[in-house]
XYZ file of C-alpha atoms in Angstrom:
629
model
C 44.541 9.909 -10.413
C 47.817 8.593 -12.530
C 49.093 10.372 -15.386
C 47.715 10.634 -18.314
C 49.151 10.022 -22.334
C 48.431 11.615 -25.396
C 45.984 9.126 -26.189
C 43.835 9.665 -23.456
C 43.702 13.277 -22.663
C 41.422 13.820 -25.503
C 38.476 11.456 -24.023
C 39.010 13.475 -20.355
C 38.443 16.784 -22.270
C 35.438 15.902 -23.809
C 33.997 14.158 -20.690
C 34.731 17.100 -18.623
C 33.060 19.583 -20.971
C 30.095 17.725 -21.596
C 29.542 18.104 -18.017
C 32.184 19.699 -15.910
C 30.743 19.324 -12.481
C 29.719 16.143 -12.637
C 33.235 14.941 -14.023
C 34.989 16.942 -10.604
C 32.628 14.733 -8.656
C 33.529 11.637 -10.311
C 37.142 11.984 -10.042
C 37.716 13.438 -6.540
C 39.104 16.498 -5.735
C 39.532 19.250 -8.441
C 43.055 20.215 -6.945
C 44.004 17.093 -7.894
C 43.147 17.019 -11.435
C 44.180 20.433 -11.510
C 47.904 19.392 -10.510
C 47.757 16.579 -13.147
C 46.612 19.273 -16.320
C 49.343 21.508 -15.181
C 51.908 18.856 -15.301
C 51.064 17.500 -18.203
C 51.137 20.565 -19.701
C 55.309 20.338 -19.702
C 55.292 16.728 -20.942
C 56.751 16.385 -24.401
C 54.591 13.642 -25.264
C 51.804 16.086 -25.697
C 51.106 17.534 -29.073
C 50.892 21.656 -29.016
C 47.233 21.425 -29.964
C 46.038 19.095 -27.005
C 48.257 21.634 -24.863
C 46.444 24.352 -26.190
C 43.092 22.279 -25.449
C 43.730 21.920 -21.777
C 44.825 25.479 -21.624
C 41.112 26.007 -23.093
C 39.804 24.590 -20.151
C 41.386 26.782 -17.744
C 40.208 29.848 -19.919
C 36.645 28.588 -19.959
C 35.848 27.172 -16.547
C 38.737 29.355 -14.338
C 36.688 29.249 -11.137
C 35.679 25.673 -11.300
C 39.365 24.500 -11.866
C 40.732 27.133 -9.191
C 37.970 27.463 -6.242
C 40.429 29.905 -3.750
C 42.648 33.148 -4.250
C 45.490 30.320 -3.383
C 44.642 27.896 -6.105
C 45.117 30.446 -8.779
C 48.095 32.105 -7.244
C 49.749 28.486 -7.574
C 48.072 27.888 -11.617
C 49.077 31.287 -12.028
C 52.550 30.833 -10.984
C 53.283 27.575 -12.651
C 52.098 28.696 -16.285
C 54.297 31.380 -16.133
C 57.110 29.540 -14.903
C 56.198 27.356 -18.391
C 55.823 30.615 -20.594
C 59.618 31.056 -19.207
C 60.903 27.731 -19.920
C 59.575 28.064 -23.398
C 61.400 31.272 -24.526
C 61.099 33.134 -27.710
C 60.747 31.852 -31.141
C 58.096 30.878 -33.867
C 57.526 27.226 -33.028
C 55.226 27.983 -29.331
C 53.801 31.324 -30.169
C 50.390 29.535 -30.247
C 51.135 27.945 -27.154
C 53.133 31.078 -25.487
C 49.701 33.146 -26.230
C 47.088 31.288 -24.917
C 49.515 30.747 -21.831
C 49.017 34.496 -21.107
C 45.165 34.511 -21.728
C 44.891 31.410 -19.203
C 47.588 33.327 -16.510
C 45.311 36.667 -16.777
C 42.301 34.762 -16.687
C 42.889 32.735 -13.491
C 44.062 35.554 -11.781
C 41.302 37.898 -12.128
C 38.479 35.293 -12.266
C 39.696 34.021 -8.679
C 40.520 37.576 -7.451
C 44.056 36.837 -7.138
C 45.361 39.689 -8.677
C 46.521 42.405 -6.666
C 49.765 44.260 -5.082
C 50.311 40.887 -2.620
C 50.221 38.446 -4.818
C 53.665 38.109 -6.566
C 52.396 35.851 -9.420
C 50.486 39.037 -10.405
C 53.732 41.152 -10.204
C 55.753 39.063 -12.300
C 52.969 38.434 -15.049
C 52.351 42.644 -15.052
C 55.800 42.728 -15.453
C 56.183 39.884 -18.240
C 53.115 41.928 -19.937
C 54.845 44.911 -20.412
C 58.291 43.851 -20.693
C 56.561 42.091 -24.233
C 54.571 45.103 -25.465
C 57.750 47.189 -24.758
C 60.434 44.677 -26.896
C 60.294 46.293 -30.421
C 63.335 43.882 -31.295
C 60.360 41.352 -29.979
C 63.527 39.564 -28.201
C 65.404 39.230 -31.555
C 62.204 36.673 -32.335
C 61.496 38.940 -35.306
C 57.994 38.724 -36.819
C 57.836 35.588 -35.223
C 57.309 37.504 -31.729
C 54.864 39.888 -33.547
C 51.620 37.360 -32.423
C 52.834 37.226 -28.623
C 53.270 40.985 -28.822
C 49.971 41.768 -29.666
C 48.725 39.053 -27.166
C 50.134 40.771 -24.388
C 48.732 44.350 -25.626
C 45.543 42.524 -25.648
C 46.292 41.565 -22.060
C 47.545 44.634 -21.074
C 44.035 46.138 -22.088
C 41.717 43.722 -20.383
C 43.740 44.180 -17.129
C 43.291 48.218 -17.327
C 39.889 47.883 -18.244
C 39.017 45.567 -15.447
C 41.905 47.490 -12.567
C 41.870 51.175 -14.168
C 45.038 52.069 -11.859
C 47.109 49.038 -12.546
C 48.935 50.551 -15.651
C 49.640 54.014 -14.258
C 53.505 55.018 -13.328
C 54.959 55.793 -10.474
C 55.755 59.092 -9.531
C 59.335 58.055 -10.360
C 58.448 57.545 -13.851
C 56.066 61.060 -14.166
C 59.040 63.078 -13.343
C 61.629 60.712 -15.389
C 58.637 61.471 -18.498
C 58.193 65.006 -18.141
C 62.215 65.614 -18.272
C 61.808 63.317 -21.443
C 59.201 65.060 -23.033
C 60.693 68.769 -22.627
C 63.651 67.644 -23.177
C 62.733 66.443 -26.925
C 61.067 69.437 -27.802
C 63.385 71.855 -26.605
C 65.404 69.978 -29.365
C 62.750 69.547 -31.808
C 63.368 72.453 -33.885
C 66.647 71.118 -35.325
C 64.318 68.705 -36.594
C 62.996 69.118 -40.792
C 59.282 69.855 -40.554
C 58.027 66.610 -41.411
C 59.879 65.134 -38.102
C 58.791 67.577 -36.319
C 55.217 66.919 -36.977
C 55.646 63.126 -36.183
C 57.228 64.208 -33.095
C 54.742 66.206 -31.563
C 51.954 64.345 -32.049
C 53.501 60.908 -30.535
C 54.092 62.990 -27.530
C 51.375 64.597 -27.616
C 49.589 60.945 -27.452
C 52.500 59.984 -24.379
C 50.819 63.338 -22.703
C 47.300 62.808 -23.239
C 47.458 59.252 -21.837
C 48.916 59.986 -18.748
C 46.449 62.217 -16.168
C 48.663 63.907 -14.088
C 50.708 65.733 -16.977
C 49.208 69.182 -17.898
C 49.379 69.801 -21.900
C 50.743 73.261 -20.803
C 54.376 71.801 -21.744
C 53.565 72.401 -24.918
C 52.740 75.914 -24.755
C 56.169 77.022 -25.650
C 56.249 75.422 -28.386
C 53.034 77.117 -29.897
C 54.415 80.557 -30.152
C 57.075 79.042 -33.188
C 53.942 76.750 -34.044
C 51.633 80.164 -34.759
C 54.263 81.802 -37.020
C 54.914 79.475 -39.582
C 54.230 78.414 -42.950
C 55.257 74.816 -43.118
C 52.220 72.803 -43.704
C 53.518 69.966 -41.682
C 53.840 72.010 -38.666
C 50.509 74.037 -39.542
C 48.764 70.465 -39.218
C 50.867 69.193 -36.318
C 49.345 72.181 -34.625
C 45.929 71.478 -35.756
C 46.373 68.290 -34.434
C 47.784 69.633 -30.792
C 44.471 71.586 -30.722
C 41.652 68.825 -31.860
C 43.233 67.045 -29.193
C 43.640 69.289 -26.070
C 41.286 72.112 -27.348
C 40.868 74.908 -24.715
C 43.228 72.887 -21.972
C 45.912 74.334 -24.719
C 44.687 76.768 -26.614
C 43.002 79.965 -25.332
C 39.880 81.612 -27.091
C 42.220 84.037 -28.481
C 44.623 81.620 -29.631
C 41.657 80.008 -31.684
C 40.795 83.909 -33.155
C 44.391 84.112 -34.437
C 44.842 80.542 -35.963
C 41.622 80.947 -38.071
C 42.824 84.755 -38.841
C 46.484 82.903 -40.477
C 44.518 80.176 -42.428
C 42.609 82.372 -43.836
C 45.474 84.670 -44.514
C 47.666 81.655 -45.984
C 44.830 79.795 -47.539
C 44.701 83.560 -50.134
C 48.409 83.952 -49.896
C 49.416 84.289 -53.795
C 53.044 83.106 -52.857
C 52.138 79.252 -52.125
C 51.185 76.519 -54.307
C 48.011 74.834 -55.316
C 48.086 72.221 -53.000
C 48.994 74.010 -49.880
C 46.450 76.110 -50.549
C 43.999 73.434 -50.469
C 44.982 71.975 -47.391
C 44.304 75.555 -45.627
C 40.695 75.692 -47.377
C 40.624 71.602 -45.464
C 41.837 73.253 -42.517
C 38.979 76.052 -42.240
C 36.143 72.986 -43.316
C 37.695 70.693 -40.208
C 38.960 73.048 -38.058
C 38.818 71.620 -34.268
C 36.900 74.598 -31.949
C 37.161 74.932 -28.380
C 33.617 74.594 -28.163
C 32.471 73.019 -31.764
C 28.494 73.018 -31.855
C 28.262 69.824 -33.747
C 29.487 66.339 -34.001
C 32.843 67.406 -36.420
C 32.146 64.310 -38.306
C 30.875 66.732 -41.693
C 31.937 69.347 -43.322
C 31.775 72.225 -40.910
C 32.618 76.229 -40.574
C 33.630 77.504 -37.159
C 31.606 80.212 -35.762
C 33.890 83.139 -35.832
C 34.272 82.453 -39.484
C 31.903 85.459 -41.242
C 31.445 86.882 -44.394
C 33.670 89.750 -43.324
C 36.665 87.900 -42.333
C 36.523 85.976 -45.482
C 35.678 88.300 -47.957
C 39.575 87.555 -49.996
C 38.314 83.905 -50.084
C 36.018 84.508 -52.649
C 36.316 82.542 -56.022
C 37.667 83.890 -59.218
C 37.421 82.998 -63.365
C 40.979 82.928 -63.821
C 41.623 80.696 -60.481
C 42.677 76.981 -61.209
C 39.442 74.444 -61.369
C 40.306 72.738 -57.970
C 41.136 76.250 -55.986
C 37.776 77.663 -57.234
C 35.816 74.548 -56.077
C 37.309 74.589 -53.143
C 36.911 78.673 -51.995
C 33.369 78.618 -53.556
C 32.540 75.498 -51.386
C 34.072 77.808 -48.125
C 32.034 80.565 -49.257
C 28.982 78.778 -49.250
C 29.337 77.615 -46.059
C 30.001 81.021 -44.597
C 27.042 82.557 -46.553
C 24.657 80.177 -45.674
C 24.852 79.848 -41.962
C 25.345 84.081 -41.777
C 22.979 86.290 -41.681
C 22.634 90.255 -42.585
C 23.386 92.026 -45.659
C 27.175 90.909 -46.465
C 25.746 86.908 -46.346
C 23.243 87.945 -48.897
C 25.594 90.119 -51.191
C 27.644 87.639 -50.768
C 25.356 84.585 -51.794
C 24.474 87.277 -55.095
C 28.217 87.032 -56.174
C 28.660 83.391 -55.818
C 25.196 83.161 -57.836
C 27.289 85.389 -60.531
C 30.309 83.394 -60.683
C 28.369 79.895 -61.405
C 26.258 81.201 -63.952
C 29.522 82.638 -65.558
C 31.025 79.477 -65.395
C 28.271 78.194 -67.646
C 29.136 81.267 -70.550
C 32.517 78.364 -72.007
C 29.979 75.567 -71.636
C 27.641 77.518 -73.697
C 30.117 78.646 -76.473
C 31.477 74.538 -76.508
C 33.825 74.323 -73.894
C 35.834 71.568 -72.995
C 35.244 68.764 -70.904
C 37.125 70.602 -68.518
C 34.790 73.883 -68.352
C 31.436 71.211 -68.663
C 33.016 69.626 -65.542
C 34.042 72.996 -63.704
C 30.290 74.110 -64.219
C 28.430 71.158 -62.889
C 30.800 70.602 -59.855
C 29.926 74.290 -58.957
C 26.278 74.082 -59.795
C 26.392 71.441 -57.192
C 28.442 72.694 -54.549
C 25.824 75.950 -54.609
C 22.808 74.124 -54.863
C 23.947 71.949 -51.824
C 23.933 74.924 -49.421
C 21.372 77.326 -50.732
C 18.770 74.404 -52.703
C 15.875 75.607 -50.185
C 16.285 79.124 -51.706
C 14.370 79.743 -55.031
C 14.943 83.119 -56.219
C 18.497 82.207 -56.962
C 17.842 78.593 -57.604
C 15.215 79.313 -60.284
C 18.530 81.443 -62.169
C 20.615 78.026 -61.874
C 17.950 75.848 -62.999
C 17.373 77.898 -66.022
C 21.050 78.014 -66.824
C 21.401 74.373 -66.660
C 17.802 74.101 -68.908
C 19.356 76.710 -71.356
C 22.476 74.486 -72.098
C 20.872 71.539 -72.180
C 18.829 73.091 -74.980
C 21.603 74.366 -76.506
C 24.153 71.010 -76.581
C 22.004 67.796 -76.074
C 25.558 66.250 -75.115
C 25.120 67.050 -71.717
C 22.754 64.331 -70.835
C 25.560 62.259 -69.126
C 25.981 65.651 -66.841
C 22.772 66.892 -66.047
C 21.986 62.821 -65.135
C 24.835 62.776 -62.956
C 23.939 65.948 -61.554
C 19.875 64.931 -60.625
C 21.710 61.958 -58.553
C 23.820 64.311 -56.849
C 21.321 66.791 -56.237
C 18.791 64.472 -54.890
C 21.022 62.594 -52.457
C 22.317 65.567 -50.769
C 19.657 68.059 -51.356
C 16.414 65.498 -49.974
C 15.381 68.802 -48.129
C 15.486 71.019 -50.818
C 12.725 71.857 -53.758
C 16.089 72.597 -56.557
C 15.718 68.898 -57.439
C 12.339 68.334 -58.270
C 12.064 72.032 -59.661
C 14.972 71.168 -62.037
C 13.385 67.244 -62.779
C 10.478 69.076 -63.482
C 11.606 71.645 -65.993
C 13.687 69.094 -67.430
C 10.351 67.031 -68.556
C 8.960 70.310 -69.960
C 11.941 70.758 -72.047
C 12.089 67.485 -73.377
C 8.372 66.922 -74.446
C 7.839 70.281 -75.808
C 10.809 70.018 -77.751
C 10.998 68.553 -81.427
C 12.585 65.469 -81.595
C 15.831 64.513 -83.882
C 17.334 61.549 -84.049
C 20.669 62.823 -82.729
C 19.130 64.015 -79.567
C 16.767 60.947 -78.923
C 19.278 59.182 -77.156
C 20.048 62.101 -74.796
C 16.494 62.197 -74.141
C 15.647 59.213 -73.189
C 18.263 58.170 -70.848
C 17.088 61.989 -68.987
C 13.723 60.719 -68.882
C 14.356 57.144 -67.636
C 16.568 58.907 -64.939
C 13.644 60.843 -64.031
C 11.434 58.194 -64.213
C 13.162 56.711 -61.253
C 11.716 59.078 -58.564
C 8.525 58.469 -56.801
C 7.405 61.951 -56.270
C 7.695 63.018 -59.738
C 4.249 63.084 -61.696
C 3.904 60.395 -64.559
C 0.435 61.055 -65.937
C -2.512 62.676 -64.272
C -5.599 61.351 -66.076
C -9.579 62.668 -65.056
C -12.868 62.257 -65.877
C -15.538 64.720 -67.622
C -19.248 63.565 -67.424
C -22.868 64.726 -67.822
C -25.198 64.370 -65.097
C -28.778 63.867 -65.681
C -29.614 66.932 -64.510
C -27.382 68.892 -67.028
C -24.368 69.558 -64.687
C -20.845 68.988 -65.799
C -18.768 67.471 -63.542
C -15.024 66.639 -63.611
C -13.417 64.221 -61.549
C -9.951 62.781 -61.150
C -9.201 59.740 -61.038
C -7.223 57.509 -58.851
C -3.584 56.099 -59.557
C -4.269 52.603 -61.371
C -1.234 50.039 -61.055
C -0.658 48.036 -64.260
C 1.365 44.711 -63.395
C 3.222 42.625 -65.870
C 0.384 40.229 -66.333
C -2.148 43.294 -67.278
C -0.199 43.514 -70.561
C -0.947 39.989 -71.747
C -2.928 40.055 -74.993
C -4.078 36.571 -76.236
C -2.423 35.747 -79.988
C -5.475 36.196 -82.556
C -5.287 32.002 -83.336
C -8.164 30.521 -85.568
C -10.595 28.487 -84.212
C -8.605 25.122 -85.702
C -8.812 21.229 -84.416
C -5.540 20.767 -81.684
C -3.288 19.034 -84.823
C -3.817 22.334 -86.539
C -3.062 24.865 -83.767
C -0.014 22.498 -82.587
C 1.389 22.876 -86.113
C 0.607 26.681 -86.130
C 2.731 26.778 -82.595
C 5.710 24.989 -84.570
C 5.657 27.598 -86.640
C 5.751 30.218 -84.554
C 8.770 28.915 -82.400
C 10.796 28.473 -85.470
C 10.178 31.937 -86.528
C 11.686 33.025 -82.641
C 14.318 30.934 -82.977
C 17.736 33.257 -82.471
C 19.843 30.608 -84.031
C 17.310 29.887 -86.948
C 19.459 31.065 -90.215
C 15.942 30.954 -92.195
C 13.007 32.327 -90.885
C 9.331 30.972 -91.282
C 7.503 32.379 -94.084
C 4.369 30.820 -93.916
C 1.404 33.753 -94.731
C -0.524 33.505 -91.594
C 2.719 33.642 -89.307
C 3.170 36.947 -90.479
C -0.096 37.494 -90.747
C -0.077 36.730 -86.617
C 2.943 38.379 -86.047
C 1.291 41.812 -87.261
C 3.518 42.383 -90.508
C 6.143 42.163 -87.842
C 9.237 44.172 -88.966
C 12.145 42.523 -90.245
C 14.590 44.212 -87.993
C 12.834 43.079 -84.566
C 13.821 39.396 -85.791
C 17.258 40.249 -84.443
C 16.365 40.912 -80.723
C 14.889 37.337 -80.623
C 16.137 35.379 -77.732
C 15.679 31.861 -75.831
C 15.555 31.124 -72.433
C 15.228 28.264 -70.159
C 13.241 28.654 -66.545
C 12.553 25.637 -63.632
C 9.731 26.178 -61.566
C 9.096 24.179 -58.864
C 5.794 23.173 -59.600
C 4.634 19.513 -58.925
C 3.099 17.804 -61.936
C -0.525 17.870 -59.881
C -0.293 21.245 -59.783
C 0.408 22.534 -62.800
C -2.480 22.338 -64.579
C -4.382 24.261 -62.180
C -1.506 27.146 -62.233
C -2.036 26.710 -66.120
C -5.880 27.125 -65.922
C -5.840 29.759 -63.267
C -3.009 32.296 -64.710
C -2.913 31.194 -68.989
C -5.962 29.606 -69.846
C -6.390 32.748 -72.311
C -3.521 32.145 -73.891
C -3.159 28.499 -74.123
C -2.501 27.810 -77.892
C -2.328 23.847 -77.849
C -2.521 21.060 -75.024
C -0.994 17.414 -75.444
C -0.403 15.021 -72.995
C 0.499 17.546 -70.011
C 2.543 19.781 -72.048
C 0.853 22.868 -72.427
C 2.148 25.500 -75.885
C 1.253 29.383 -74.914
C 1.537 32.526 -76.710
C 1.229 36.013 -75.899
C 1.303 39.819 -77.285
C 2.811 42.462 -75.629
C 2.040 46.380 -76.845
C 3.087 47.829 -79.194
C 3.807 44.278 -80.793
C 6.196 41.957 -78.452
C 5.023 38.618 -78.816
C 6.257 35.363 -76.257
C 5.809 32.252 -76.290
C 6.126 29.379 -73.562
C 6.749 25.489 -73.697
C 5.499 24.349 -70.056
C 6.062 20.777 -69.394
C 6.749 18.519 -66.414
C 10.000 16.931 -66.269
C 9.846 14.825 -62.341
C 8.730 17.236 -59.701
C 9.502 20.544 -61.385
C 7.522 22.389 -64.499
C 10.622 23.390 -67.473
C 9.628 26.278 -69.494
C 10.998 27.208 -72.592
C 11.290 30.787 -73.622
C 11.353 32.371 -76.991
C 10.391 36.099 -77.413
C 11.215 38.519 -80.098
C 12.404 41.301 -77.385
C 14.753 39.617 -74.964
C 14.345 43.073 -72.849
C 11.358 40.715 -71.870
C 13.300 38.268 -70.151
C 14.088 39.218 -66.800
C 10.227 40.720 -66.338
C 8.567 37.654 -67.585
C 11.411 35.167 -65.143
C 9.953 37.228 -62.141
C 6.348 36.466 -62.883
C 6.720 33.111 -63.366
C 9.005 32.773 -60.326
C 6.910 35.009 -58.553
C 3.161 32.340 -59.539
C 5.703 29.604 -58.290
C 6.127 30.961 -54.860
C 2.410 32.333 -54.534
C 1.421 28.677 -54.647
């Protein structure tokens, strides 16, 4: 087989893939065409994307290309001697990567990789001699692709020979004199680099098997006794990572006994004192009992070993949230007599957060109460003695300041997406409803109400209207019965428009009319006597909310006077020529009409209504007799 140009290579790729066995059979031996792909690979007449191509080839079909160990040891061998002659730089990184990919492939798809094969040794060694080069061979970021290529690499290869990447014993002993080595000098270190120290060699440690976390353990005693929040969470970290290979049961008891001591400490500010509240939600336990994905107490956390964690009035908003939304935890997963007094105070302290909300606090004191009237409700919603308090609280204010719509609406979708278990949500929906209907109604508060009401309207399991029956039987006997659920569509609502029995010319000119009076843009309005009289002395202010739309249904001309007949034939004001004029009314006293005509394949109706709210509702129905057809 001669060589090949640039022209031609791109004919041989896409006969070979359209049927790669029968191609090797045409053309000889595979070796040889083989030979000829590598060789060509380190012309210069070749363009870097047809090099990449045949590169593709070897990636895709490495055992048809390379049938023996020996044929890949020699592919293997001769793309890295290429990778080599390339060197670094920006202009073959495309090239440079897929060379790896095709190296690692051929070598483990023909089982050539392995201790005797010295094609394998160098390209293990080129891997990691890349993923090692943080100067990236003074490439700069234009090294940063191959990098990552060889990582990439690097993982296959361990995934696929598990004891490939592990070091000698050479390197184990070389490591551990490392590793104490830095943190015998790590103190001298500020906090913050102390932190990042420990836990990148706490990640050297936990990757290598044979080195025992217990070289850290002298560095827990200094760990235990201080403050610093960067070293309290670099030894948080130590322990979510080696848990009881590291730290004893003990050791656990006395980390949760200081951050509970430092997260009360008076001494330390706001925000230190919130990442020691953190600390006791995500602490990592020996033995944790669930997944550690939530929000989670340990076990030896109680009611009694807590007890200075409680919240206070005169605390700052976000330290209050935070210790009541401890204390809940701890009180609702305890049992005995401290868990309950305990759940009594925190009951206490959110109803006394509502006493500034009640006497017009602030935004800040409406926000404080809420937040806390969820955090409780969270944990102890399936409770109702002290639920039933809360929800009268929150029913009392709303009483009291109609303002607080926004809040108590905000709190419902809280409530219900975190509480689905719990009754609280429902009971408070519920009482909610009660207070709005049987209260008297004032403009200023209408608003309020309304936007609690749609809110609750939302919820499927929240009654709407229970209706019965009482009847007579012929015997004398009263009977009542209830009666099912009845769902009213869209279309139910349709009321014909009360038109006279007029000839078509008439009725057509009536229908003028009418649209004029809908028209939004219209700067005069229709006056005519019977338009009002058939708008049902419609008030002047409702003119405003007039709006015009424009729909396409795709509805062929055949059929749409049988969708006409079947849905509107109640409704049809006037009919000319396949253009059909329809008017409707809508309780209390919407009114819409429709201007259905074919234009080619499609029906075009034109909208006019005197409540765009309308609009989207009425575009569904008519989209939704489109599809049904």
């Amino acid at each position: 087989m001669g060589s090949r140009g640039g022209e031609s290579w791109p004919d041989t790729i896409a006969a070979f893939r359209s049927g790669p066995t029968a191609f090797l059979l045409s053309h000889g031996a595979n070796d040889t065409f083989v030979a000829e792909l590598l060789r060509d690979l380190r012309s210069e007449r070749l363009t870097e994307q047809l090099k990449v191509s045949l590169l593709m080839l070897l990636l895709d079909y490495p055992t048809l290309l390379c049938r023996d160990v020996k044929a890949g040891q020699e592919a293997a061998a001769s793309l890295l001697s290429l990778f080599t002659q390339l060197g670094p730089g920006s202009k073959h990184a495309s090239l440079r990567r897929h060379l790896l990919f095709a190296t690692g492939t051929v070598l483990v798809a023909t089982d050539a990789f392995g201790p005797s094969c010295q094609a394998s040794g160098d390209y293990l060694a080129l891997l990691r001699q890349l993923a090692s080069d943080l100067n990236d061979g003074r490439g700069g970021a234009a090294e940063w692709p191959v990098r990552a290529a060889a990582c990439e690499c690097l993982r296959e290869l361990a995934t696929i020979h598990r004891l490939v990447l592990l070091p000698s014993p050479g390197d184990l002993r070389e490591l551990k004199l490392v590793v104490s080595a830095l943190l015998e000098g790590s103190y001298l270190l500020s906090p913050a680099a102390q932190s990042h120290l420990l836990w990148h060699l706490a990640q050297v440690v936990s990757m290598v098997r044979t080195q025992s976390p217990a070289i850290f353990k002298a560095q827990l005693v200094r760990l235990f006794g201080t403050a610093d929040a960067a070293l309290q969470h670099a030894l948080l970290q130590l322990k979510a990572l080696f848990t009881d290979s590291l730290f004893t049961s003990e050791d656990e008891a006395f980390l949760l006994r200081r951050l509970v001591a430092l997260a009360q400490h008076p001494a330390l500010p706001t925000p230190v004192t919130l990442f020691h509240l953190d600390c006791l939600l995500h602490f990592p336990e020996n033995r944790p009992l669930g997944s550690g994905t939530e929000e989670g107490l340990p076990v030896l956390l109680t009611p009694g070993a807590t007890s200075g964690l409680f919240p206070a009035l005169f605390q700052d908003p976000a330290t209050a949230l935070a210790r009541l939304n401890v204390m809940c935890l701890v009180c609702v997963e305890s049992e005995g007599p401290m868990a309950e007094q305990g759940a009594g105070y925190l009951l206490e302290h959110v109803l006394a957060l509502g006493g500034p909300v009640a006497r017009g606090g602030g935004p800040e004191a409406v926000r404080l109460f809420f937040q806390a009237a969820f955090l409780f409700a969270r944990s102890f919603g399936a409770r109702e003695p002290p639920m039933a308090q809360l929800t009268q609280c929150v029913l009392d204010l709303y009483r009291q300041n109609g303002a607080l719509a926004p809040n108590v609406i905000n709190l419902l979708d809280e409530s219900w997406g975190a509480a689905e278990e719990s009754r609280w949500s429902r009971s408070l929906a519920r009482g909610l409803q009660a207070l709005i209907v049987g209260s008297p109604l004032t403009p200023g508060r209408l608003g309020g109400h309304l936007k609690v009401l749609a809110r609750l309207a939302k919820e499927k399991d929240l009654p709407r209207l229970e209706a019965s029956a009482v009847y007579a039987t012929p015997d004398g006997l009263t009977r009542c019965s209830r009666l099912e659920p009845v769902e009213v569509t869209f279309s139910d609502l349709f009321m014909p428009l009360p038109v006279p029995a007029w000839p078509s010319e008439k009725r057509q000119g009536l229908f003028g009319a009418l649209w004029h009076r809908l028209d939004p843009g219209a700067e005069e309005k229709c006056a005519e006597s019977l338009t009002v009289l058939l708008w049902h002395r419609l008030d002047p202010g409702t003119v405003e909310k007039c709006a015009e739309s424009l729909t396409v249904l795709p509805v062929a001309p055949e059929d749409l006077g049988a969708m006409i007949r079947s849905h509107f034939a109640r409704y049809v004001v006037a009919e000319q020529g396949g253009s059909y004029e329809i008017g409707m009314v809508l309780p209390p006293g919407c009114h819409i009409l429709l201007r259905v005509r074919s234009v080619d394949d499609v029906a075009r109706v034109g909208i006019r209504t005197d409540n765009w709210k309308l609009l989207p509702s009425l575009n569904n129905y008519l989209q939704g007799l489109a599809e049904s057809r």
